Coordinates of C-alpha atoms in Angstrom, one line a residue:
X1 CA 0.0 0.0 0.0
X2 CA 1.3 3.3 -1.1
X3 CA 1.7 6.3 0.7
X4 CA -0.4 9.5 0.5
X5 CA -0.1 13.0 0.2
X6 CA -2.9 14.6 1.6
X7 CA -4.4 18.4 1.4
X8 CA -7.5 19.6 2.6
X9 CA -10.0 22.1 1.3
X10 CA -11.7 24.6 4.1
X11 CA -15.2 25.7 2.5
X12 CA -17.1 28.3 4.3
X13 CA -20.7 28.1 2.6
X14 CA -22.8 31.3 3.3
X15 CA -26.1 31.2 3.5
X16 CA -27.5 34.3 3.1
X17 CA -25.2 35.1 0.1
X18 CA -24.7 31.7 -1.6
X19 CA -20.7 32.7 -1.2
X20 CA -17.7 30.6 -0.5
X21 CA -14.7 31.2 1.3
X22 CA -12.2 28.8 0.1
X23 CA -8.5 27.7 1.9
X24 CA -6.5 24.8 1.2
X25 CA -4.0 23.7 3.4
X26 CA -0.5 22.6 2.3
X27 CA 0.4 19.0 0.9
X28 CA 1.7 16.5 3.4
X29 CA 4.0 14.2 1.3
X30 CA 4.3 10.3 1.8
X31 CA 2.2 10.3 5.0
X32 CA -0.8 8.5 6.5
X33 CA -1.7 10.1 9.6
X34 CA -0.8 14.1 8.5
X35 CA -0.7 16.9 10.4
X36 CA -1.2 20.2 9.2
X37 CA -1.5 22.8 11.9
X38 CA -2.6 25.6 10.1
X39 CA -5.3 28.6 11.1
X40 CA -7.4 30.0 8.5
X41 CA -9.8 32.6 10.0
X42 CA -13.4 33.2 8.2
X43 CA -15.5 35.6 8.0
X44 CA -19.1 34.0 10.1
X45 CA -22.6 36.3 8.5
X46 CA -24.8 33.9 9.5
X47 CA -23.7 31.5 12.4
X48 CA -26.8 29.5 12.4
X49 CA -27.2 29.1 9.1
X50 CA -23.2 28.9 7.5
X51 CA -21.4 25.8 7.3
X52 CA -18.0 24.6 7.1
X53 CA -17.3 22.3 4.8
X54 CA -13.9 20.0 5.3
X55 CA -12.6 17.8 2.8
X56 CA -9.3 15.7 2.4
X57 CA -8.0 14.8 -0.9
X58 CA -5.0 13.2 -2.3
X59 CA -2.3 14.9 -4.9
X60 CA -1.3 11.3 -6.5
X61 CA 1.1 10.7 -9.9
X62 CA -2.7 10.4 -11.6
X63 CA -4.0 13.4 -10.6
X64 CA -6.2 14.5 -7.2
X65 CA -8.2 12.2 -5.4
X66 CA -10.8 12.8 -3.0
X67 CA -10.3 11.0 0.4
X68 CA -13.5 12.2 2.4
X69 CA -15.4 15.0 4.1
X70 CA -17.5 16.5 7.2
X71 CA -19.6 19.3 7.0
X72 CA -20.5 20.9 10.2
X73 CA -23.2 23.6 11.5
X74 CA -21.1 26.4 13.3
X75 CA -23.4 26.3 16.4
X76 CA -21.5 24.7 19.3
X77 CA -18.3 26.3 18.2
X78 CA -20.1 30.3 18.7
X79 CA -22.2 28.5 21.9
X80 CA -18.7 27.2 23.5
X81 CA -16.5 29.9 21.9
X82 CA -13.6 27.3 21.7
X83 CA -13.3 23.5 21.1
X84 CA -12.0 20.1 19.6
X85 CA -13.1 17.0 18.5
X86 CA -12.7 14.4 15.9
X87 CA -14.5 14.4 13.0
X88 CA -15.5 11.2 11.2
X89 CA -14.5 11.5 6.9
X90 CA -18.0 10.7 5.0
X91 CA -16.8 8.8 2.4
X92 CA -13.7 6.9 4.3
X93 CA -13.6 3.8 5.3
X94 CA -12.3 4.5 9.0
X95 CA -10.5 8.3 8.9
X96 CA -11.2 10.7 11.0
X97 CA -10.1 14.7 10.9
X98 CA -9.5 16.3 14.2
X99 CA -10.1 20.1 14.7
X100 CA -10.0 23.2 16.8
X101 CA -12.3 25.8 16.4
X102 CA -12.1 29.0 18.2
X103 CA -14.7 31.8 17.5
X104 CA -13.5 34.8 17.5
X105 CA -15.3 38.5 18.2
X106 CA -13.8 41.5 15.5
X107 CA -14.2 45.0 16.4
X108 CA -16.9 46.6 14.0
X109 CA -15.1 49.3 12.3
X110 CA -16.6 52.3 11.8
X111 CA -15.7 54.6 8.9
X112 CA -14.9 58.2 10.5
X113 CA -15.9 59.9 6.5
X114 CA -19.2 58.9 7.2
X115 CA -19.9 59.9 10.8
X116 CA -22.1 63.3 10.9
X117 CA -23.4 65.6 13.8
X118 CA -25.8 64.6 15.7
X119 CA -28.6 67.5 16.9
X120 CA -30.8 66.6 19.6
X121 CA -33.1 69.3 20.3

């Protein structure tokens, strides 16, 4: 049994929008059991609604193959602000992807060009 090299493919799917934010991670050569430990940071609209979609594929001497995928709701990771777990690959016979997700609150910012006066009176 050969080796793999391994990527995987972040998708954030937004509902309200129909966008995608797309990252890929960086190939892991001649390995079985990867790991990539790298942070990609998305931009949440919707947290209810948005999904994250994780797939692992394979960069072969044939081409790409896909290996499998989970797609989770982004609800316990905005409830608990900060977790990890092990996600079981659809599509794989026994794989499993584990990850930390951390939700994280930006700062609105707020365009001074556009700020006028107020009169109360």
């Amino acid at each position: 049994m050969r080796k793999s090299n391994p990527f995987v493919v972040l998708t954030l799917r937004k509902a309200k929008s129909k966008a995608e934010t797309i990252y890929k991670t960086k190939v892991v050569n001649n390995c079985l059991n990867p790991s990539w430990n790298q942070a990609f940071d998305f931009v949440v609209e919707d947290g209810l609604h948005d999904v994250l979609i994780v797939e692992v594929w394979d960069r072969g001497t044939f081409g790409v193959h896909f290996m499998g995928k989970c797609t989770l709701s982004l609800d316990r990771v905005i409830l608990e602000e900060e977790y990890e777990e092990r996600f079981k690959l659809v599509g794989a016979e026994s794989s499993y992807l584990k990850l930390h997700l951390k939700w994280m609150h930006q700062p609105i910012y707020c365009d001074p060009n556009f700020l006028q006066p107020l009169s109360i009176g």
